[in-house]
Every structure is written in structure tokens, then in C-alpha cells.
Coordinates of C-alpha atoms in Angstrom, one line a residue:
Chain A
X1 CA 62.8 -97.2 -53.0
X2 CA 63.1 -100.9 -53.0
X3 CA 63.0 -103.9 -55.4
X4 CA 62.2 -107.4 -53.9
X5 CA 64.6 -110.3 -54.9
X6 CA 61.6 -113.1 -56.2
X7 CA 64.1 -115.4 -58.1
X8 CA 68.1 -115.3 -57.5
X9 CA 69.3 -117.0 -60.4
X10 CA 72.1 -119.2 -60.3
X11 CA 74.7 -116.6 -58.9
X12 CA 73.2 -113.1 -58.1
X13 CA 76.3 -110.5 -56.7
X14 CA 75.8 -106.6 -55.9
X15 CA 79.3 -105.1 -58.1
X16 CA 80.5 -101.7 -58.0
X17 CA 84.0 -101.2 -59.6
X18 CA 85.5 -102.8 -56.4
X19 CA 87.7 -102.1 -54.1
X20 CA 92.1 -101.0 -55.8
X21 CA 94.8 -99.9 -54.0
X22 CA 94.4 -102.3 -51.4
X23 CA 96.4 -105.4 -53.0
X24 CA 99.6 -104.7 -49.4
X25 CA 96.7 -105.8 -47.2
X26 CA 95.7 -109.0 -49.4
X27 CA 92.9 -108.3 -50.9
X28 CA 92.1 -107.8 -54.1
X29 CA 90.2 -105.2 -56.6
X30 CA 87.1 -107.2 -57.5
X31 CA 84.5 -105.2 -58.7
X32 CA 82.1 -106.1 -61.8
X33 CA 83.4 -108.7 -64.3
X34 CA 82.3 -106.6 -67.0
X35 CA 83.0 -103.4 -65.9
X36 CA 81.9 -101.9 -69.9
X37 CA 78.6 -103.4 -69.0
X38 CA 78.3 -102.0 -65.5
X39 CA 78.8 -98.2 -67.1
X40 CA 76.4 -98.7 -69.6
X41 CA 74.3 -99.8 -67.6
X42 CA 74.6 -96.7 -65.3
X43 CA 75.0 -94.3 -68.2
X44 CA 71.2 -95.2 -69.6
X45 CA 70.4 -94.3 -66.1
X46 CA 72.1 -91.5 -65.4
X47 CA 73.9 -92.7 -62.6
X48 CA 77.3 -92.4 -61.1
X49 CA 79.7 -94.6 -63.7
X50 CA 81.0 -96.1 -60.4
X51 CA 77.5 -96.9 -58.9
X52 CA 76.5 -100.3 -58.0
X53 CA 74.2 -102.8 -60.0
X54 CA 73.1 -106.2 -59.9
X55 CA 75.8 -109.0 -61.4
X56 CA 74.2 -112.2 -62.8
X57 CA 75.2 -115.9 -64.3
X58 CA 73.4 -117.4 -67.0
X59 CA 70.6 -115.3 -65.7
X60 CA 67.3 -116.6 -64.1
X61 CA 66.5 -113.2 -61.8
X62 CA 63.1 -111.9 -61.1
X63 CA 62.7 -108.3 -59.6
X64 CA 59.5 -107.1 -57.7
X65 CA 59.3 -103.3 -57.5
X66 CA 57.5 -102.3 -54.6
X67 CA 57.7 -98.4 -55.5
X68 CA 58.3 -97.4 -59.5
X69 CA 62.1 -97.4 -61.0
X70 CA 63.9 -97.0 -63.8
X71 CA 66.4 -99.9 -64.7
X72 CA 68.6 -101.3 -67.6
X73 CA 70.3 -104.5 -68.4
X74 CA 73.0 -104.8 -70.2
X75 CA 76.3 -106.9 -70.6
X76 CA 75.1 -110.8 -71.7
X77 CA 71.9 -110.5 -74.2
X78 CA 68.7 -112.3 -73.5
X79 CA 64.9 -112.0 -73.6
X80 CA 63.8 -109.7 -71.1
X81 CA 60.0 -109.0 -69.9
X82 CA 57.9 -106.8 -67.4
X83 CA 55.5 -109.1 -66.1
X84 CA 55.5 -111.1 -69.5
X85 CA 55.6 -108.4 -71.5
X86 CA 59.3 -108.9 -73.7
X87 CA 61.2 -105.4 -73.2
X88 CA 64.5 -104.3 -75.0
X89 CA 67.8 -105.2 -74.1
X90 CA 70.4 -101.9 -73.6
X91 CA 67.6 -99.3 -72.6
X92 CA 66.1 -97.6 -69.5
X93 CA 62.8 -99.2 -68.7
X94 CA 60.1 -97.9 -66.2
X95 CA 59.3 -100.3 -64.0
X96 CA 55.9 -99.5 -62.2
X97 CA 54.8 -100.3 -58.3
X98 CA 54.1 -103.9 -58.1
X99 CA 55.6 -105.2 -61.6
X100 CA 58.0 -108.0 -62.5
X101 CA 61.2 -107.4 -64.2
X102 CA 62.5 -111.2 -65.7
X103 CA 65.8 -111.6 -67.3
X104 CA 66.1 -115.1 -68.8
X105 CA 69.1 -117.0 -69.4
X106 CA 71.1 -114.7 -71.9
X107 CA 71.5 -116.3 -75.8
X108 CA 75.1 -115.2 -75.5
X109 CA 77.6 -114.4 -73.4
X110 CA 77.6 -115.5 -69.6
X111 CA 76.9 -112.2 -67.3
X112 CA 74.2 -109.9 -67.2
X113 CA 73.8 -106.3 -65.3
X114 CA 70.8 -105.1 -64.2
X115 CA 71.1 -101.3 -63.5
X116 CA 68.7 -99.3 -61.1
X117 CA 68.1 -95.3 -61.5
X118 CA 70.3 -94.2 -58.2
X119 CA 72.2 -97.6 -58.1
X120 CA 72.2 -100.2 -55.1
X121 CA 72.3 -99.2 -51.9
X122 CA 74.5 -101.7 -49.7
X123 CA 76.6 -101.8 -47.0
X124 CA 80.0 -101.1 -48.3
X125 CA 83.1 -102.9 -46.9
X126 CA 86.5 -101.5 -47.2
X127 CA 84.7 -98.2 -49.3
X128 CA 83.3 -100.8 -52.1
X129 CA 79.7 -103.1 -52.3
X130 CA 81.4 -105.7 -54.6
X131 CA 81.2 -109.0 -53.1
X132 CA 84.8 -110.6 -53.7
X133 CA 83.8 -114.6 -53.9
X134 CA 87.7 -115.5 -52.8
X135 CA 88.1 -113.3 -49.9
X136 CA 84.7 -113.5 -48.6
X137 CA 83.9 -109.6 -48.5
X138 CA 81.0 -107.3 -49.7
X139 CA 77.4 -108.4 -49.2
X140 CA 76.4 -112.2 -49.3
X141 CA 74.7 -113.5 -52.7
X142 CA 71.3 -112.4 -53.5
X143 CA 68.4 -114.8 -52.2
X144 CA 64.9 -114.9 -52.6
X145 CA 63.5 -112.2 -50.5
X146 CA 66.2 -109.8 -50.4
X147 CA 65.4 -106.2 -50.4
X148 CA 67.6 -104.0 -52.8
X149 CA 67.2 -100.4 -51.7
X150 CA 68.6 -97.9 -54.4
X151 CA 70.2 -94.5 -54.1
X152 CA 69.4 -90.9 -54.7
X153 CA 67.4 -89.8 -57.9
X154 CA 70.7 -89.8 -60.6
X155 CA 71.0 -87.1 -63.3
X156 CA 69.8 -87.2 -67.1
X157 CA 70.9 -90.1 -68.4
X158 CA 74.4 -90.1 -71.4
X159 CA 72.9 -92.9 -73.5
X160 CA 70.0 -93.7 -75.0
X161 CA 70.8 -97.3 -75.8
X162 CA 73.7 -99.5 -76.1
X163 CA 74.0 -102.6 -78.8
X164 CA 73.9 -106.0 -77.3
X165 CA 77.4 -107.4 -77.9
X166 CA 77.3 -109.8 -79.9
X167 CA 80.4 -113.0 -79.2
X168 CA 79.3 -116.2 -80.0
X169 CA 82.3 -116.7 -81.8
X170 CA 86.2 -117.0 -81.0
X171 CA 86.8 -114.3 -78.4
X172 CA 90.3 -112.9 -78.7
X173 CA 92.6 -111.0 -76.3
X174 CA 95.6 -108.7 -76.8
X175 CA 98.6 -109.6 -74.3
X176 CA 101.8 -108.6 -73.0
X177 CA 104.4 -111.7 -72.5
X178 CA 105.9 -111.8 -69.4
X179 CA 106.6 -111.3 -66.9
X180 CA 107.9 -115.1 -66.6
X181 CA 107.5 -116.5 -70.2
X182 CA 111.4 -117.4 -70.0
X183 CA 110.0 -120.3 -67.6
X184 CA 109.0 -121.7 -70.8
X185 CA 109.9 -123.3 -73.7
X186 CA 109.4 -121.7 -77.3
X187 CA 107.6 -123.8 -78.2
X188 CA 105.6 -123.1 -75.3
X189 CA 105.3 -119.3 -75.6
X190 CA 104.6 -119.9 -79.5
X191 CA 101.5 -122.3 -78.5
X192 CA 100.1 -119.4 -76.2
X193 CA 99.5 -117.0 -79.1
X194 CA 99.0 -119.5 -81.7
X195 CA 96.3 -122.6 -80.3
X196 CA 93.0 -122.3 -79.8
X197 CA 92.0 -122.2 -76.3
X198 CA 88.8 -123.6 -74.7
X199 CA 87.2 -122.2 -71.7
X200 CA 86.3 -124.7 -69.1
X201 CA 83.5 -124.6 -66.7
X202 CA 85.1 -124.4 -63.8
X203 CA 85.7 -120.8 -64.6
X204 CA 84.3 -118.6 -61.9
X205 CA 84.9 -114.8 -61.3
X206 CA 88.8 -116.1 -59.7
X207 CA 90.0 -117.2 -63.1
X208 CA 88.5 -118.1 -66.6
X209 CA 90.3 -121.6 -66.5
X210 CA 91.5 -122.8 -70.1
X211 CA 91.7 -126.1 -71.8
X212 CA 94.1 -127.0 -74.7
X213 CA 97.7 -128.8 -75.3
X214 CA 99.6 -128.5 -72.5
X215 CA 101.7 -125.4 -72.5
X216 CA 105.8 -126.9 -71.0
X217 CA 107.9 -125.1 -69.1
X218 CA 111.7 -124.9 -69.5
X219 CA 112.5 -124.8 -65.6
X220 CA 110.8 -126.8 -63.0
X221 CA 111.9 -124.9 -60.0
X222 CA 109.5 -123.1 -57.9
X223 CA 108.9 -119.7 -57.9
X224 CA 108.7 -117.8 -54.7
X225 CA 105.1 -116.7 -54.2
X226 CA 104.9 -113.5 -56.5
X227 CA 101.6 -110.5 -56.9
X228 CA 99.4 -110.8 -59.6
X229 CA 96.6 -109.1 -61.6
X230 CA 93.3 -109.3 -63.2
X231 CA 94.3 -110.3 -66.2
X232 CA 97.6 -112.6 -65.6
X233 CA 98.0 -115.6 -67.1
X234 CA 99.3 -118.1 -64.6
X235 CA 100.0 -121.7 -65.7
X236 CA 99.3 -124.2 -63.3
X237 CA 101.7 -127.3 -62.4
X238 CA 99.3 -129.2 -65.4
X239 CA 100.7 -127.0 -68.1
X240 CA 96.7 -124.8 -68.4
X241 CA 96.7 -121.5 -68.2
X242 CA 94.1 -119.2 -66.0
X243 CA 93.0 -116.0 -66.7
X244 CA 92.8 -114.4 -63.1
X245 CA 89.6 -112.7 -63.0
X246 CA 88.4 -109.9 -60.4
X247 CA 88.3 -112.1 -57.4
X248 CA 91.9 -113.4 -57.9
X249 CA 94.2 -114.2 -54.9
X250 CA 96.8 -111.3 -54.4
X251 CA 99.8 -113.8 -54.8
X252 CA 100.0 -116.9 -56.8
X253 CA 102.7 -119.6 -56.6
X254 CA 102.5 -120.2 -60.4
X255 CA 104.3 -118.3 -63.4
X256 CA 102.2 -116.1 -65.4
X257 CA 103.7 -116.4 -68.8
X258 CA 101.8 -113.4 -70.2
X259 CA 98.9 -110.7 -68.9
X260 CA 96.1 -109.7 -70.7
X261 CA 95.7 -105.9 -71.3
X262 CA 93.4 -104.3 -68.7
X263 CA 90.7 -102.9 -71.5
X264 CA 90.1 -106.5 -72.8
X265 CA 90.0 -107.9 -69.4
X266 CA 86.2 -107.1 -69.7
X267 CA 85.8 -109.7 -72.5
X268 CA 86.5 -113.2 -70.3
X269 CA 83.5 -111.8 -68.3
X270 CA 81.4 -113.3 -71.3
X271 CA 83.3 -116.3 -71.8
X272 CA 81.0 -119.8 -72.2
X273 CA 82.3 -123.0 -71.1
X274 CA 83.7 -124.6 -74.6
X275 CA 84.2 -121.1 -76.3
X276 CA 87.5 -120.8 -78.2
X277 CA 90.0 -118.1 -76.6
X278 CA 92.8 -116.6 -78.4
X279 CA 95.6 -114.9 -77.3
X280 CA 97.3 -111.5 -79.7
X281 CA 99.9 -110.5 -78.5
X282 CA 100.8 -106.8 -78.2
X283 CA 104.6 -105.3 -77.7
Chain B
X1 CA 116.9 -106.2 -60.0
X2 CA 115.6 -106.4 -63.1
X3 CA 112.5 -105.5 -64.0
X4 CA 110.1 -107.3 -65.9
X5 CA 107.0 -106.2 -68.0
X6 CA 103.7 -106.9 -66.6
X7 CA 100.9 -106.2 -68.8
X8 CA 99.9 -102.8 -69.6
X9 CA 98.7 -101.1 -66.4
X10 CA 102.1 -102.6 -64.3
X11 CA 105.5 -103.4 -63.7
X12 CA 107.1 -106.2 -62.0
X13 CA 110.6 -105.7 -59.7
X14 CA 112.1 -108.8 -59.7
X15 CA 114.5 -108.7 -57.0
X16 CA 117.4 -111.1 -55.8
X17 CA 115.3 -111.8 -51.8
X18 CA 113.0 -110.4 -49.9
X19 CA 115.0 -108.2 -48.0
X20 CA 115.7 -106.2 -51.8
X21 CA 112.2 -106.5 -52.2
X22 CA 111.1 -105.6 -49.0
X23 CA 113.6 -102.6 -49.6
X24 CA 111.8 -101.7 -52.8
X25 CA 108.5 -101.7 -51.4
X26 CA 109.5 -99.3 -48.6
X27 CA 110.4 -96.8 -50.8
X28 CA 108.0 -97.4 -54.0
X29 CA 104.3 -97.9 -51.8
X30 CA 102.6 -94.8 -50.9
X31 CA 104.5 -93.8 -54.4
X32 CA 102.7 -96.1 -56.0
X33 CA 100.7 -98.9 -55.4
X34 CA 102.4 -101.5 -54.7
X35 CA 101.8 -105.3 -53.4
X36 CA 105.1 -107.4 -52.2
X37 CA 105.8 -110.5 -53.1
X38 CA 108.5 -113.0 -51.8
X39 CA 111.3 -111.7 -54.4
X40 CA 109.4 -109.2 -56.5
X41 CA 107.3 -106.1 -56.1
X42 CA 104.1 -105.5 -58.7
X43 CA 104.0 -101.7 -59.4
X44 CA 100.9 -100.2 -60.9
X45 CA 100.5 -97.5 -63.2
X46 CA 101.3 -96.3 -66.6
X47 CA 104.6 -99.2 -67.3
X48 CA 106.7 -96.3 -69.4
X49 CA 105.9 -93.7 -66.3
X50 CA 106.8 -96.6 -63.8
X51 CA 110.4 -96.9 -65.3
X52 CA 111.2 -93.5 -64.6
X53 CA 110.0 -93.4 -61.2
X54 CA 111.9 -96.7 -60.2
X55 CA 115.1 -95.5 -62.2
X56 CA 115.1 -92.5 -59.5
X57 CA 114.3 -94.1 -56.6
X58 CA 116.4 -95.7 -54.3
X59 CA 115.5 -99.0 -52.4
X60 CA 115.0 -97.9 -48.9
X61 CA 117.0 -100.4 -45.8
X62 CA 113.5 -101.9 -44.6
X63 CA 114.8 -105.2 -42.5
X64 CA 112.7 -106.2 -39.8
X65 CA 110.5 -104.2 -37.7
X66 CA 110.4 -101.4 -40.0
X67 CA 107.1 -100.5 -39.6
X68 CA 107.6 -100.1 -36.0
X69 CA 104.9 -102.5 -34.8
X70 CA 105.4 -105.4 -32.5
X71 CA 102.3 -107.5 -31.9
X72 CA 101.9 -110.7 -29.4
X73 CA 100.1 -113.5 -30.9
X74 CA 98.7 -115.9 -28.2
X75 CA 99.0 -119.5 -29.2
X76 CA 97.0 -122.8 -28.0
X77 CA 99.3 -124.8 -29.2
X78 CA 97.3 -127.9 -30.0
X79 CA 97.3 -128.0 -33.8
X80 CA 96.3 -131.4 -35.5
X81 CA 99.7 -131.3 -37.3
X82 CA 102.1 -130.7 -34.1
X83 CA 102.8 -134.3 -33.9
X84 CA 103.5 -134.2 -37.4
X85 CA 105.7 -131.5 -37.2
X86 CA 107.6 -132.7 -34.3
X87 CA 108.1 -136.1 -36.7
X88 CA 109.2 -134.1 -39.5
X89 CA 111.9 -131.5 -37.6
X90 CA 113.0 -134.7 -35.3
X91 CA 112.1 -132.3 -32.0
X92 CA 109.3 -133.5 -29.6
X93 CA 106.3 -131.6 -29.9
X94 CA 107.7 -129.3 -26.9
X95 CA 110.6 -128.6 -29.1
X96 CA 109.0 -127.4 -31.5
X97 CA 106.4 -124.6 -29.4
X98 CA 110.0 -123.5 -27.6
X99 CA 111.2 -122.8 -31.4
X100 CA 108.0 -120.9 -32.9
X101 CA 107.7 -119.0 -29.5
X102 CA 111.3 -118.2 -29.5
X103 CA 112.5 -116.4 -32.1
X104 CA 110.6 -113.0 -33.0
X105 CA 108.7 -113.3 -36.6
X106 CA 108.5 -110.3 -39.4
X107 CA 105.7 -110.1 -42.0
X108 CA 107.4 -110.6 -45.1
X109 CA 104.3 -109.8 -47.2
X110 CA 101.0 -110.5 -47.5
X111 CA 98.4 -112.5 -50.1
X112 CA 96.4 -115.4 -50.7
X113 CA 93.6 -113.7 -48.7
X114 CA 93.0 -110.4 -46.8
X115 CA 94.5 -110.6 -43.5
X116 CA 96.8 -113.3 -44.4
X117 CA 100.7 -112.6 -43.6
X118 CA 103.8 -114.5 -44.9
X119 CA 106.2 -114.5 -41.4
X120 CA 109.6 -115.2 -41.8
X121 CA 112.8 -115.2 -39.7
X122 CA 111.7 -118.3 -37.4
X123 CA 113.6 -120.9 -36.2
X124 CA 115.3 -122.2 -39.6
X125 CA 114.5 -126.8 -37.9
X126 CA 110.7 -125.3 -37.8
X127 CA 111.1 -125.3 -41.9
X128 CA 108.6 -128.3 -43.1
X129 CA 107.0 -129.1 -46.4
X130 CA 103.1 -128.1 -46.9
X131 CA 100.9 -130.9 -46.3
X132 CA 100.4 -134.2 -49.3
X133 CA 97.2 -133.0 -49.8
X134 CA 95.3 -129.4 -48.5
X135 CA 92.4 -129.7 -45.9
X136 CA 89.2 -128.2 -47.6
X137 CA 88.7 -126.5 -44.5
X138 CA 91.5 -124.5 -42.2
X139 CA 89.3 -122.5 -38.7
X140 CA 89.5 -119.2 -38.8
X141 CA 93.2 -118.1 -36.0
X142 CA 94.7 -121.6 -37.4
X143 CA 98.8 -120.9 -36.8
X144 CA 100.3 -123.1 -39.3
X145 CA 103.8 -123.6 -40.5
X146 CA 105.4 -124.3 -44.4
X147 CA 108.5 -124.2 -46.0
X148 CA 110.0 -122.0 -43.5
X149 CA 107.2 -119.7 -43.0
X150 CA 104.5 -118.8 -40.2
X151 CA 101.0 -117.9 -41.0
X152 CA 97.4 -117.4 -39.5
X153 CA 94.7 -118.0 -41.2
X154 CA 92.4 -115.5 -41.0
X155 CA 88.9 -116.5 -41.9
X156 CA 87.7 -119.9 -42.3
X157 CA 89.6 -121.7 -46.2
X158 CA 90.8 -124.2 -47.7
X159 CA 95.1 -124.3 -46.8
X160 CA 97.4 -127.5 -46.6
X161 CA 100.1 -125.7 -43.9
X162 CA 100.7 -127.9 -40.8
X163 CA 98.9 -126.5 -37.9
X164 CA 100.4 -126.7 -34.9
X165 CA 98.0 -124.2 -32.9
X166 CA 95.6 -121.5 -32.8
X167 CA 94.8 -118.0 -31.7
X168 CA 91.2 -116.1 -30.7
X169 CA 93.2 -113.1 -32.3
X170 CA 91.1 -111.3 -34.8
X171 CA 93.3 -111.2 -38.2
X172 CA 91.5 -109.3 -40.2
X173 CA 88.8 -106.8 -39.1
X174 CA 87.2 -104.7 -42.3
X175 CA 86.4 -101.6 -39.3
X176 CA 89.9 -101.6 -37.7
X177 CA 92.5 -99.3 -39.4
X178 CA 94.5 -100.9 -41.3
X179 CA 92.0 -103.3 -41.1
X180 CA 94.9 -106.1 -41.1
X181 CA 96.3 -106.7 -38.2
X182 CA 99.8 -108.2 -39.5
X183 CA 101.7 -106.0 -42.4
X184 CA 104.3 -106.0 -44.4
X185 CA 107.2 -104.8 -41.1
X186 CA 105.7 -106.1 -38.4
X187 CA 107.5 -107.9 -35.9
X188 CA 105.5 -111.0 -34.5
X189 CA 106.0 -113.1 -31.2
X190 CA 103.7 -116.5 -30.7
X191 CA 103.4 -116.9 -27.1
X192 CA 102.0 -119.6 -25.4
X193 CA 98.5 -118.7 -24.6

């Protein structure tokens, strides 16, 4: 059972829920962005939760099925159409021999997961098919031509249909301070959870990189190169903070002044260059 | 050590070295995961279950070597930066190959990228600042040297260490087991090649 790459789009990964546990070797989780939008994409399929799917920016794929499949896209809404026709966002769709599956540039949001009944097939590296964009691991990004071969036939699917999410507005993030926010004034720390944030577009899947006043710290020393998460909020020498994303480095030399909690990690997957990011903080 | 809270799925050790972090991480991975830093230890899990467990552990003696390994890293030593180097330590550039080969190096930890090792315990006049500005691209078995640590790069990056040399020794290999070849323990020797 295959699906023929016609169109990438701009960047076109293969994501599974990555690769944990491995952060003593250097290398980090990775795994989809979204990983709310990955399981719903798999639970209108009746798939594993964990099994892999197709990761896209800003959309721009078209799919050629050479045999018939089931698939569902989820994550970032847009129009979607099988070989013109427009098809529903959050729902399994049959996909006969020969047709097109399109998914256009989505009219919020930034990422978009195209599910296929028994999930991609790749060759796994390190026991996961995510492509990590720092380290260089997992398969290569999808180009025209590519053949996506899919899994066994999954079981009954648990959803019906999910509601697009809907975040065209401020997004806003519960987090933890620490563990270095004492490398920073109060002023500082009170900036974090007060200003508006905006993203910036040289976000990638490392770090969603913000923009605002810049945040001072209260000690200029360095600190000794310490482990980090998806999630941590690490302030750069120019006083902006980054989100680290899935593909973060293992180690940054920077202090993270606060980490976003793990369940709205999902969220800065979605995140539009000039969108307004704020920061709740949580005990 | 005190530790520090770090989000809601970890906990941070931060420790007073690396040889109280290093002990930490001896006795917490396999635990727990954990990833070592230079002075700290990330711990992941449920933070309120991570208190206990640290509160009844005790940080293990892990100095050098403790994972048993000793592996010999061939070295062409005809890095771009040597002259540099040998500018910046005041040795001449033969100097400076007799100090990396001669003392035996220990991975500290690793990070930046998969395969990528901090070394430590070289010869303390080898300890030179990273370069003004980073190259955009570093070849893959690059030995470099900065702020008194060894490293090899591992795949082909971006990096601003001084290179003084390089090695056809496979850093990282996704089908070996562990699939780096440097961790946290191991005792290093550069040899000329």
C-alpha cells in the first residue's frame, strides 16, 4: 500500500512520537510538534496512538494513492480536496486508487498532519521514524516522488471527528519558573509573565524564537553548559527568550528562566510568525 | 546540591562540579532518566516522585574511567586552528599535539548533538577561548579544543572550537550499541595517527 509524494510543500517530515530516554547519548526526543494532532489523527484511523504520519508547514502537499486508503488531517485547519473535490477537516477520508489528496496552506495555525489507516512505514533509527532537523536523524524530508508505504490494516477507529482548533488569537502557555530565573532581575521575571510576546519567523521545530523588550539578567557570568527540555525557556545573550521545541539541542549554554508545562508544549507547534505569546505561570 | 524545579515532567540537580554531578548521574540514570550536564543533572519524571527518590539516594564516587572503557582516538593533527592554538597557549604547534596526546581525557557528558562528548581532564595550557566567530561548517571527526575541553565532532555542523586535528573514527553510529562511541566515563587518549 503506497501513496506517491506529487508536491512536498515547504517542509514535509515523517513524525512518530520520537525517540525519549535517549537525552545521556545527546540526542534528543523529537517526535511530532503537535503530538494532540498526531493522535487524532491516528484515532479517526484506528491506528496505534504512537504510529507515524505525515508532519507539514504552511502546507502545500499533494498525495497520489496508487492503491485505496483511508487518511485524516488534522492539527493546522485548511481547505482540503480529493482531486478538487473540498473534503472535511478532522475526519477519515477514503482515498480511492489513482486520486489526489491536496492540503492547502492552513487558514490558522502553522502545522498540519496527514494520517494514513496503518501509519507510515519508514525506516526507524534509534526505534523512532521522527526526522530530528538538529541532529540529522530519521528519514530525509519528503520530495516529490517519494513513496510512503503504510502499515498493517489498524483496528476500528475511537473518533469520529475532531474540531479544528481554532488560535488565531493570543496563544497562552502555563509555566513553571526556574530553574535559573534568579539569573534575572524582577523586573525581568515580572516582564516574562506579564508582556506580550511575538513569535518570530525564524522559529523552526529547535525553538519557537520570541520577540519583545528585552528580558535583563541580574548576573552576567556564564553558566556551565546545562540539559534542557522541550519546553524550556532559554534566554539568549540578547535578552529573547526561545521556546525549545522537539528538535532541541540536549544542552544549552543559556539560562532558562522558566519551562513550559509538557501538555501545552503542543500549542507553539501552531505558533504564526507575529502571533502574541503569553506566558501563566503555574506553582 | 540544591535542586531546582524544572517544569512539570523534571527536576534539575544543581551541583557544586562535575565530579558531584557526575556522582549524581551514576547513581540516578538507569533510575531515572537522566542527562548530565557540566554542574547539574536533569531528572525526568513526576517532580514530587523525583524528590523522594533523590532524598534516598546517595551520589555514587564516579571519577574518571568509571564506566570502564578506554578508547584510542587517532589524530591527524593538522587542524586549521593549530597555529592558532599554539599562538594562544604560547607552545609551538608541537607543544601543543605533546599536551592533547599526553594526558588521558574523560567524557564529562554529552549534548549539543548525538555523538558529541564534552572531554575534560587535559592538559590545563591546552585551555583556549572558542573562536570570534563559529565556522558554518565543522567535517565530520574534527578534534577541536575550548575553554578547557576536547571534543569531536561527529557529523558535519556548524561549531566555533579551534581545530587542531581530525580523526576517520566513526563518532556516532545509529547500529552500534550504544550507538555513541564516547559516554559519560570513558577514558580517552588522542594519539598521533
Amino acid at each position: 500500500m503506497t501513496l506517491r509524494v506529487e508536491q512536498p510543500g515547504l517542509l514535509t517530515l515523517v513524525q512518530d512520537p520520537g525517540r525519549p530516554g535517549l537525552g545521556h547519548l545527546g540526542v534528543s526526543a523529537a517526535g511530532a510538534f503537535d503530538r494532540g494532532a498526531l493522535r487524532q489523527a491516528n484515532a479517526l484511523l484506528g491506528n496505534d496512538p504512537d504510529a507515524a504520519a505525515i508532519e507539514l508547514l504552511g502546507g502545500g502537499l499533494v498525495l497520489r494513492a496508487a492503491a485505496p486508503h483511508r487518511v485524516a488531517v488534522t492539527g493546522a485547519p485548511g481547505p482540503v480536496t480529493i482531486d478538487g473535490r473540498h473534503v472535511a477537516h478532522g475526519r477519515a477520508l477514503r482515498l480511492a486508487a489513482g486520486q489526489l489528496l491536496r492540503v492547502d496552506p492552513p487558514s490558522s495555525g502553522l502545522r498540519t498532519y496527514v494520517g494514513v489507516a496503518g501509519g507510515l512505514d519508514a525506516q526507524p533509527e534509534l526505534g523512532s521514524v521522527s526526522t530530528d532537523t538538529l541532529a540529522g536523524l530519521g528519514p530525509a524530508p519528503l520530495v516529490a516522488g517519494d513513496t510512503l508505504h503504510t502499515g498493517r490494516e489498524p483496528v476500528p477507529p475511537l473518533l469520529e471527528d475532531v474540531l479544528p482548533l481554532v488560535n488565531s488569537g493570543d496563544i497562552t502557555v502555563d509555566v513553571v519558573l526556574g530553574p535559573r530565573d534568579d539569573w534575572f532581575s524582577p523586573v525581568a521575571v515580572r516582564r516574562l509573565l506579564d508582556d506580550p510576546w511575538h513569535v518570530s519567523p525564524s522559529s523552526d521545530r529547535v525553538g519557537v524564537r520570541l520577540v519583545g523588550e528585552p528580558l535583563e539578567r541580574s548576573r552576567t557570568d556564564e553558566l556551565p553548559s546545562e540539559p534542557c527540555l522541550r519546553g524550556s525557556v532559554q534566554v539568549a545573550a540578547d535578552g529573547q527568550p526561545i521556546v525549545f521545541g522537539p528538535d532541541h539541542p540536549v544542552t544549552g549554554g543559556y539560562p532558562v528562566i522558566a519551562v513550559v508545562v509538557d501538555a501545552h508544549t503542543d500549542r507553539l507547534a501552531q505558533a504564526r510568525p507575529g502571533q502574541v505569546v503569553r506566558f501563566h505561570r503555574v506553582p | 546540591m540544591r535542586l531546582r524545579p524544572y517544569g512539570d515532567r523534571a527536576l534539575l540537580l544543581d551541583c557544586d562540579d562535575l565530579a558531584e554531578a557526575q556522582a549524581w548521574f551514576a547513581a540516578l540514570h538507569g533510575t531515572t532518566e537522566a542527562v548530565l550536564g557540566a554542574r547539574s543533572v536533569l531528572v525526568r519524571g513526576e517532580p514530587a516522585v523525583l524528590r523522594t527518590l533523590v532524598e534516598r539516594t546517595t551520589p555514587l564516587a564516579a571519577g574518571p574511567g568509571a564506566d570502564d572503557r578506554a578508547v584510542e582516538v587517532p589524530v591527524a593533527y593538522d587542524g586549521p586552528d593549530l597555529d592558532d592554538v599554539a599562538r594562544l597557549t604560547g607552545l609551538s604547534t608541537r607543544e601543543v599535539v605533546a599536551a592533547h596526546t599526553g594526558t588521558a581525557w574523560t567524557v564529562a557528558f554529552g549534548g549539543f548533538a548525538p555523538g558529541f562528548s564534552y572531554l575534560v581532564g587535559g592538559d590545563p595550557r591546552l585551555e583556549v577561548p572558542r573562536r570570534p566567530s563559529p565556522r558554518t561548517t565543522v567535517p565530520a571527526g574534527s578534534v577541536g579544543l575550548a575553554g578547557g575541553f576536547s571534543g569531536v565532532y561527529p557529523r558535519s555542523s556548524p561549531g566555533g572550537w579551534q581545530l587542531v586535528g581530525r580523526t576517520s573514527l566513526a563518532m556516532w553510529d545509529s547500529r552500534r550499541e550504544p550507538p555513541a562511541l564516547l559516554t559519560a566515563g570513558t577514558t580517552v587518549r588522542f594519539v598521533v595517527a
